Amino acid sequence: VPPEPAGPPLSYAITRLARQIRRKLSDLQVHDLTGPDVIAMLTLDHESGLSNAELARRCFVTPQSMNEVVLELERRELLTRAPDPSNQRILRAELTPAGKELLKSWEGRINALEDALLEGFSEAEARRLRKSIEHAAKNLGLPTSTGNGRTS
Amino acid sequence: VPPEPAGPPLSYAITRLARQIRRKLSDLQVHDLTGPDVIAMLTLDHESGLSNAELARRCFVTPQSMNEVVLELERRELLTRAPDPSNQRILRAELTPAGKELLKSWEGRINALEDALLEGFSEAEARRLRKSIEHAAKNLGLPTSTGNGRTS
DNA sequence: CTGATGTCAGGCGCACTGATATGT
DNA sequence: CACATATCAGTGAGCCTGACATCA
């Protein structure tokens, strides 16, 4: 084990970076949707048909928090929900065409933010950074970003 | 410019990691001080005699937000403030012995968290990660973590 | 006056815990 | 019955903007 890090702790730097990212993200949200909305939509786009509870697990928030997001997105008709045939209690969500379209317009801006974030990084460095962050997240008990995280 | 990242955006991963870090941090705060308090104290320990405004800049929050923290820390006698001889309006803060002692007990736990975070990382990888994060932060307009950020 | 600082007041996005109803 | 899901309600930390007074 290495003795001491030189400056302020790494967790501090990560927290500050995350805050700045959120700030930038909210800057480019000309629509009146919030950061978590975008994350939920990105997740749904990546894995369609998730229930609210599953979506919450993917995004590592409580079902209650996610529910708030999902209800809002449903109200705006950016996603639809239908009960699972085998379990009426479970509502499986899908992005609507409007939702996918809106997401696509965001993706452009999100990619621009990512590019700004990674300015001056080589591709190898960027890949390493992503891998390190996912590794660190796993170390703290988070399921892998793209992982299935199935509990049952 | 690379075309598309494979999974969810990097900013997403960073945000989730930061949230988990905060969660872990608040877990180990048995004392009734909050995350920002610790960050302010770490910063003051690293660079004593900062004014509230300077401290806010170091931590990249507004003077109002930092003021809230500083007043609370002063109330608990974890730091003291004295007007700058050349400018009565500026209150320069220093950790009290009690503050430093408390900080030391935290540092142990924070280091433990850092170690958990970096489990499985080689020293070189850890260094690279820190450097990459600071680089990314700078890309988004943050002053460097350990930087002076002197405005005058 | 301009500019920086400290500080009071109010607001708000965001995620939490608790409780309840429903379906398997 | 236990168990998961959905959802309503309340709460709280954390950071913000606005306004105001003070000092070089």
Tab-separated table of C-alpha atoms (C1' of nucleotides) in Angstrom:
chain	number	residue	atom	x	y	z
A	1	VAL	CA	0.000	0.000	0.000
A	2	PRO	CA	1.364	3.416	-0.951
A	3	PRO	CA	1.853	5.763	1.990
A	4	GLU	CA	0.103	9.050	1.186
A	5	PRO	CA	-1.270	10.842	-1.839
A	6	ALA	CA	0.347	14.218	-2.379
A	7	GLY	CA	-2.504	16.699	-2.712
A	8	PRO	CA	-6.182	16.568	-1.890
A	9	PRO	CA	-7.759	13.139	-2.100
A	10	LEU	CA	-8.733	11.661	-5.419
A	11	SER	CA	-12.359	11.398	-4.342
A	12	TYR	CA	-12.325	15.148	-3.951
A	13	ALA	CA	-11.124	15.660	-7.509
A	14	ILE	CA	-13.733	13.254	-8.837
A	15	THR	CA	-16.502	15.001	-6.939
A	16	ARG	CA	-15.497	18.360	-8.306
A	17	LEU	CA	-15.288	17.005	-11.816
A	18	ALA	CA	-18.734	15.473	-11.498
A	19	ARG	CA	-20.178	18.743	-10.261
A	20	GLN	CA	-18.698	20.588	-13.185
A	21	ILE	CA	-20.052	17.991	-15.583
A	22	ARG	CA	-23.498	18.375	-14.124
A	23	ARG	CA	-23.214	22.112	-14.437
A	24	LYS	CA	-22.244	21.874	-18.081
A	25	LEU	CA	-25.005	19.383	-18.712
A	26	SER	CA	-27.651	21.608	-17.206
A	27	ASP	CA	-26.266	24.463	-19.256
A	28	LEU	CA	-26.991	22.649	-22.467
A	29	GLN	CA	-30.417	21.505	-21.338
A	30	VAL	CA	-32.392	24.156	-23.136
A	31	HIS	CA	-35.333	21.829	-22.755
A	32	ASP	CA	-36.719	21.715	-19.280
A	33	LEU	CA	-35.620	18.172	-18.578
A	34	THR	CA	-33.100	17.444	-15.887
A	35	GLY	CA	-29.891	15.447	-15.723
A	36	PRO	CA	-31.420	12.289	-14.279
A	37	ASP	CA	-34.013	12.352	-17.047
A	38	VAL	CA	-31.280	12.130	-19.620
A	39	ILE	CA	-29.527	9.331	-17.799
A	40	ALA	CA	-32.734	7.324	-17.548
A	41	MET	CA	-33.416	7.825	-21.236
A	42	LEU	CA	-29.890	6.831	-22.169
A	43	THR	CA	-30.265	3.685	-20.119
A	44	LEU	CA	-33.615	2.870	-21.645
A	45	ASP	CA	-32.247	3.445	-25.097
A	46	HIS	CA	-29.462	1.025	-24.326
A	47	GLU	CA	-31.788	-1.573	-22.811
A	48	SER	CA	-35.427	-1.228	-23.685
A	49	GLY	CA	-38.328	-2.720	-21.752
A	50	LEU	CA	-36.976	-2.160	-18.273
A	51	SER	CA	-39.308	-1.822	-15.325
A	52	ASN	CA	-39.012	1.145	-13.035
A	53	ALA	CA	-37.315	-0.978	-10.391
A	54	GLU	CA	-34.826	-2.375	-12.886
A	55	LEU	CA	-34.142	1.075	-14.256
A	56	ALA	CA	-33.488	2.328	-10.743
A	57	ARG	CA	-30.985	-0.458	-10.168
A	58	ARG	CA	-29.228	0.328	-13.426
A	59	CYS	CA	-28.864	3.959	-12.456
A	60	PHE	CA	-28.121	3.134	-8.841
A	61	VAL	CA	-30.876	5.199	-7.305
A	62	THR	CA	-33.909	4.162	-5.284
A	63	PRO	CA	-37.116	3.108	-7.072
A	64	GLN	CA	-38.789	6.158	-5.584
A	65	SER	CA	-36.280	8.521	-7.118
A	66	MET	CA	-36.485	6.814	-10.455
A	67	ASN	CA	-40.250	6.753	-10.300
A	68	GLU	CA	-40.318	10.510	-10.163
A	69	VAL	CA	-38.255	10.650	-13.344
A	70	VAL	CA	-40.241	7.991	-15.155
A	71	LEU	CA	-43.587	9.563	-14.350
A	72	GLU	CA	-42.408	12.858	-15.723
A	73	LEU	CA	-41.042	11.292	-18.890
A	74	GLU	CA	-44.283	9.417	-19.344
A	75	ARG	CA	-46.283	12.583	-18.858
A	76	ARG	CA	-44.276	14.197	-21.625
A	77	GLU	CA	-44.830	11.168	-23.820
A	78	LEU	CA	-41.117	10.537	-24.155
A	79	LEU	CA	-41.695	6.972	-23.013
A	80	THR	CA	-44.632	4.619	-22.704
A	81	ARG	CA	-45.270	1.885	-20.206
A	82	ALA	CA	-47.230	-1.312	-20.511
A	83	PRO	CA	-47.807	-4.037	-17.950
A	84	ASP	CA	-45.784	-7.189	-18.340
A	85	PRO	CA	-48.053	-9.979	-19.688
A	86	SER	CA	-46.827	-12.363	-17.030
A	87	ASN	CA	-47.079	-9.845	-14.193
A	88	GLN	CA	-49.563	-7.020	-14.363
A	89	ARG	CA	-47.825	-5.233	-11.547
A	90	ILE	CA	-44.654	-4.682	-13.557
A	91	LEU	CA	-44.704	-1.772	-15.995
A	92	ARG	CA	-42.136	-2.115	-18.735
A	93	ALA	CA	-40.993	1.145	-20.302
A	94	GLU	CA	-39.941	1.979	-23.823
A	95	LEU	CA	-38.874	5.213	-25.436
A	96	THR	CA	-41.395	6.692	-27.820
A	97	PRO	CA	-40.242	7.862	-31.255
A	98	ALA	CA	-40.343	11.392	-29.871
A	99	GLY	CA	-38.191	10.282	-26.970
A	100	LYS	CA	-35.641	8.658	-29.246
A	101	GLU	CA	-35.537	11.716	-31.434
A	102	LEU	CA	-35.012	14.029	-28.495
A	103	LEU	CA	-32.332	11.717	-27.170
A	104	LYS	CA	-30.581	11.819	-30.501
A	105	SER	CA	-30.403	15.597	-30.408
A	106	TRP	CA	-28.972	15.358	-26.901
A	107	GLU	CA	-26.463	12.772	-27.876
A	108	GLY	CA	-24.897	15.249	-30.201
A	109	ARG	CA	-24.477	17.734	-27.412
A	110	ILE	CA	-23.435	15.115	-24.929
A	111	ASN	CA	-20.795	13.919	-27.331
A	112	ALA	CA	-19.623	17.492	-27.707
A	113	LEU	CA	-19.286	17.684	-23.946
A	114	GLU	CA	-17.412	14.405	-23.911
A	115	ASP	CA	-15.090	15.673	-26.596
A	116	ALA	CA	-14.439	18.822	-24.585
A	117	LEU	CA	-13.839	16.701	-21.520
A	118	LEU	CA	-11.333	14.536	-23.335
A	119	GLU	CA	-9.560	17.286	-25.197
A	120	GLY	CA	-5.888	16.521	-25.375
A	121	PHE	CA	-6.393	12.852	-24.536
A	122	SER	CA	-5.203	10.196	-26.899
A	123	GLU	CA	-7.659	7.455	-27.694
A	124	ALA	CA	-5.681	5.066	-25.558
A	125	GLU	CA	-5.732	7.472	-22.635
A	126	ALA	CA	-9.464	8.003	-22.957
A	127	ARG	CA	-10.027	4.273	-22.986
A	128	ARG	CA	-7.830	3.866	-19.952
A	129	LEU	CA	-9.691	6.597	-18.117
A	130	ARG	CA	-13.047	4.999	-18.790
A	131	LYS	CA	-11.741	1.625	-17.714
A	132	SER	CA	-10.226	3.038	-14.542
A	133	ILE	CA	-13.414	4.810	-13.590
A	134	GLU	CA	-15.486	1.726	-14.108
A	135	HIS	CA	-12.959	-0.258	-12.130
A	136	ALA	CA	-13.096	2.254	-9.286
A	137	ALA	CA	-16.886	2.224	-9.359
A	138	LYS	CA	-16.876	-1.537	-9.068
A	139	ASN	CA	-14.469	-1.269	-6.153
A	140	LEU	CA	-17.020	0.844	-4.306
A	141	GLY	CA	-19.791	-1.652	-4.856
A	142	LEU	CA	-21.399	-0.308	-7.995
A	143	PRO	CA	-22.422	-2.785	-10.629
A	144	THR	CA	-20.530	-2.248	-13.872
A	145	SER	CA	-21.829	0.605	-15.982
A	146	THR	CA	-23.008	-1.564	-18.794
A	147	GLY	CA	-23.450	-4.610	-16.606
A	148	ASN	CA	-26.709	-6.483	-16.169
A	149	GLY	CA	-26.903	-6.154	-12.409
A	150	ARG	CA	-29.642	-8.751	-12.302
A	151	THR	CA	-30.577	-9.368	-8.716
A	152	SER	CA	-32.828	-12.386	-9.094
B	1	VAL	CA	-12.435	12.711	-33.681
B	2	PRO	CA	-13.598	9.239	-32.708
B	3	PRO	CA	-17.118	8.444	-33.876
B	4	GLU	CA	-19.060	7.104	-30.888
B	5	PRO	CA	-18.295	5.724	-27.467
B	6	ALA	CA	-19.645	2.218	-27.049
B	7	GLY	CA	-21.660	2.336	-23.845
B	8	PRO	CA	-23.139	5.142	-21.817
B	9	PRO	CA	-21.163	8.363	-21.849
B	10	LEU	CA	-18.137	8.817	-19.685
B	11	SER	CA	-19.745	11.726	-17.872
B	12	TYR	CA	-22.449	9.322	-16.778
B	13	ALA	CA	-19.910	6.938	-15.289
B	14	ILE	CA	-18.139	9.771	-13.514
B	15	THR	CA	-21.383	11.074	-12.060
B	16	ARG	CA	-22.316	7.676	-10.721
B	17	LEU	CA	-18.880	7.196	-9.248
B	18	ALA	CA	-19.056	10.579	-7.546
B	19	ARG	CA	-22.452	9.781	-6.101
B	20	GLN	CA	-21.169	6.531	-4.693
B	21	ILE	CA	-18.149	8.297	-3.243
B	22	ARG	CA	-20.394	10.793	-1.522
B	23	ARG	CA	-22.508	7.993	-0.178
B	24	LYS	CA	-19.482	6.216	1.263
B	25	LEU	CA	-18.180	9.457	2.685
B	26	SER	CA	-21.423	10.248	4.458
B	27	ASP	CA	-21.426	6.694	5.789
B	28	LEU	CA	-18.173	7.236	7.584
B	29	GLN	CA	-19.168	10.648	8.912
B	30	VAL	CA	-20.160	9.531	12.368
B	31	HIS	CA	-19.608	13.089	13.449
B	32	ASP	CA	-22.337	15.459	12.428
B	33	LEU	CA	-20.237	17.336	9.935
B	34	THR	CA	-21.034	17.149	6.256
B	35	GLY	CA	-19.007	16.408	3.154
B	36	PRO	CA	-18.304	20.003	2.183
B	37	ASP	CA	-17.053	20.657	5.695
B	38	VAL	CA	-14.396	18.025	5.261
B	39	ILE	CA	-13.389	19.354	1.877
B	40	ALA	CA	-13.054	22.871	3.233
B	41	MET	CA	-10.958	21.667	6.116
B	42	LEU	CA	-8.726	19.610	3.842
B	43	THR	CA	-8.202	22.650	1.678
B	44	LEU	CA	-7.440	24.862	4.650
B	45	ASP	CA	-5.038	22.305	5.994
B	46	HIS	CA	-3.267	22.297	2.667
B	47	GLU	CA	-3.212	26.089	2.409
B	48	SER	CA	-3.769	27.963	5.636
B	49	GLY	CA	-4.889	31.561	5.940
B	50	LEU	CA	-7.358	31.591	3.074
B	51	SER	CA	-10.247	34.022	3.047
B	52	ASN	CA	-13.755	32.735	2.564
B	53	ALA	CA	-13.782	33.939	-1.022
B	54	GLU	CA	-10.471	32.280	-1.778
B	55	LEU	CA	-11.612	29.087	-0.143
B	56	ALA	CA	-14.744	29.132	-2.250
B	57	ARG	CA	-12.670	29.473	-5.391
B	58	ARG	CA	-10.451	26.592	-4.381
B	59	CYS	CA	-13.461	24.381	-3.853
B	60	PHE	CA	-15.272	25.770	-6.863
B	61	VAL	CA	-18.422	26.803	-5.082
B	62	THR	CA	-19.953	30.242	-4.547
B	63	PRO	CA	-18.789	32.392	-1.628
B	64	GLN	CA	-22.288	32.066	-0.183
B	65	SER	CA	-22.110	28.287	-0.138
B	66	MET	CA	-18.673	28.318	1.378
B	67	ASN	CA	-19.691	30.919	3.895
B	68	GLU	CA	-22.307	28.579	5.256
B	69	VAL	CA	-19.645	25.946	5.796
B	70	VAL	CA	-17.105	28.327	7.285
B	71	LEU	CA	-19.573	29.822	9.750
B	72	GLU	CA	-20.493	26.384	10.966
B	73	LEU	CA	-16.861	25.331	11.359
B	74	GLU	CA	-16.139	28.541	13.202
B	75	ARG	CA	-19.081	27.965	15.490
B	76	ARG	CA	-17.669	24.572	16.369
B	77	GLU	CA	-14.274	26.093	16.950
B	78	LEU	CA	-12.662	23.927	14.304
B	79	LEU	CA	-11.267	27.043	12.692
B	80	THR	CA	-10.673	30.643	13.682
B	81	ARG	CA	-10.790	33.762	11.587
B	82	ALA	CA	-8.955	37.035	11.945
B	83	PRO	CA	-9.105	40.140	9.773
B	84	ASP	CA	-6.227	40.690	7.385
B	85	PRO	CA	-4.013	43.507	8.726
B	86	SER	CA	-3.974	45.221	5.349
B	87	ASN	CA	-7.711	44.801	4.746
B	88	GLN	CA	-10.118	44.620	7.635
B	89	ARG	CA	-12.830	43.306	5.398
B	90	ILE	CA	-10.981	40.073	4.641
B	91	LEU	CA	-11.193	37.333	7.248
B	92	ARG	CA	-8.370	34.823	6.993
B	93	ALA	CA	-9.146	31.384	8.373
B	94	GLU	CA	-6.953	28.828	10.090
B	95	LEU	CA	-7.672	25.430	11.523
B	96	THR	CA	-7.620	25.254	15.294
B	97	PRO	CA	-5.668	22.461	16.989
B	98	ALA	CA	-9.010	20.735	17.559
B	99	GLY	CA	-9.751	21.097	13.861
B	100	LYS	CA	-6.445	19.637	12.850
B	101	GLU	CA	-6.879	16.755	15.217
B	102	LEU	CA	-10.348	15.975	13.929
B	103	LEU	CA	-9.066	16.237	10.394
B	104	LYS	CA	-6.325	13.773	11.151
B	105	SER	CA	-8.834	11.184	12.319
B	106	TRP	CA	-10.794	11.750	9.130
B	107	GLU	CA	-7.768	11.490	6.951
B	108	GLY	CA	-7.280	7.973	8.127
B	109	ARG	CA	-10.746	7.042	7.050
B	110	ILE	CA	-10.552	9.005	3.852
B	111	ASN	CA	-7.336	7.242	2.981
B	112	ALA	CA	-9.069	3.957	3.667
B	113	LEU	CA	-11.763	4.970	1.213
B	114	GLU	CA	-9.148	5.967	-1.324
B	115	ASP	CA	-7.431	2.654	-0.899
B	116	ALA	CA	-10.720	0.843	-1.447
B	117	LEU	CA	-11.343	2.980	-4.503
B	118	LEU	CA	-7.970	2.147	-5.958
B	119	GLU	CA	-7.938	-1.517	-5.085
B	120	GLY	CA	-6.295	-3.454	-7.877
B	121	PHE	CA	-4.659	-0.353	-9.335
B	122	SER	CA	-0.932	-0.203	-9.731
B	123	GLU	CA	0.750	2.946	-8.513
B	124	ALA	CA	1.315	4.040	-12.077
B	125	GLU	CA	-2.351	3.512	-12.925
B	126	ALA	CA	-3.467	5.453	-9.890
B	127	ARG	CA	-1.197	8.312	-10.823
B	128	ARG	CA	-2.468	8.261	-14.370
B	129	LEU	CA	-6.065	8.295	-13.170
B	130	ARG	CA	-5.470	11.300	-10.961
B	131	LYS	CA	-3.688	13.102	-13.738
B	132	SER	CA	-6.427	12.316	-16.239
B	133	ILE	CA	-9.150	13.539	-13.912
B	134	GLU	CA	-7.343	16.775	-13.240
B	135	HIS	CA	-6.757	17.170	-16.941
B	136	ALA	CA	-10.443	16.604	-17.664
B	137	ALA	CA	-11.419	19.047	-14.931
B	138	LYS	CA	-9.192	21.663	-16.470
B	139	ASN	CA	-10.766	20.982	-19.849
B	140	LEU	CA	-14.139	21.877	-18.405
B	141	GLY	CA	-12.888	25.138	-16.993
B	142	LEU	CA	-12.000	24.126	-13.460
B	143	PRO	CA	-8.798	25.492	-12.004
B	144	THR	CA	-6.326	22.746	-11.183
B	145	SER	CA	-7.019	20.913	-7.957
B	146	THR	CA	-3.844	21.939	-6.266
B	147	GLY	CA	-3.448	25.085	-8.326
B	148	ASN	CA	-3.106	28.516	-6.803
B	149	GLY	CA	-5.914	30.171	-8.766
B	150	ARG	CA	-4.779	33.534	-7.504
B	151	THR	CA	-6.989	36.153	-9.077
B	152	SER	CA	-5.131	39.293	-8.141
C	1	DC	C1'	-17.352	55.246	-7.897
C	2	DT	C1'	-15.612	50.670	-8.816
C	3	DG	C1'	-14.475	46.332	-7.161
C	4	DA	C1'	-13.924	42.668	-3.778
C	5	DT	C1'	-15.473	40.746	0.367
C	6	DG	C1'	-18.729	38.842	3.942
C	7	DT	C1'	-23.337	37.687	4.913
C	8	DC	C1'	-28.565	37.258	5.150
C	9	DA	C1'	-32.569	35.472	2.708
C	10	DG	C1'	-34.909	32.589	-0.280
C	11	DG	C1'	-35.306	28.915	-3.719
C	12	DC	C1'	-34.640	24.579	-5.964
C	13	DG	C1'	-32.886	20.162	-8.131
C	14	DC	C1'	-32.223	15.776	-6.482
C	15	DA	C1'	-32.141	11.891	-3.897
C	16	DC	C1'	-33.358	9.955	0.379
C	17	DT	C1'	-36.607	7.250	4.049
C	18	DG	C1'	-41.274	5.873	5.339
C	19	DA	C1'	-45.755	4.110	4.346
C	20	DT	C1'	-49.279	2.095	1.456
C	21	DA	C1'	-51.582	-0.525	-2.229
C	22	DT	C1'	-51.385	-4.113	-5.484
C	23	DG	C1'	-50.045	-8.209	-7.887
C	24	DT	C1'	-47.563	-13.312	-7.932
D	1	DC	C1'	-48.147	-15.740	4.043
D	2	DA	C1'	-43.803	-13.531	2.008
D	3	DC	C1'	-42.068	-10.758	-1.662
D	4	DA	C1'	-41.476	-7.455	-5.377
D	5	DT	C1'	-43.269	-3.650	-7.644
D	6	DA	C1'	-45.334	0.981	-8.046
D	7	DT	C1'	-46.288	5.139	-5.956
D	8	DC	C1'	-47.585	8.903	-2.540
D	9	DA	C1'	-45.726	11.832	1.043
D	10	DG	C1'	-42.356	14.096	3.664
D	11	DT	C1'	-37.526	15.361	4.434
D	12	DG	C1'	-32.942	16.888	4.006
D	13	DA	C1'	-28.227	18.056	2.256
D	14	DG	C1'	-26.102	20.940	-0.883
D	15	DC	C1'	-25.606	24.452	-4.017
D	16	DC	C1'	-27.558	28.277	-6.273
D	17	DT	C1'	-29.142	33.485	-7.214
D	18	DG	C1'	-30.423	37.989	-5.268
D	19	DA	C1'	-29.733	41.761	-2.164
D	20	DC	C1'	-27.153	44.488	1.014
D	21	DA	C1'	-23.440	46.400	3.827
D	22	DT	C1'	-18.549	47.164	4.405
D	23	DC	C1'	-13.858	48.311	3.165
D	24	DA	C1'	-9.598	49.446	-0.031
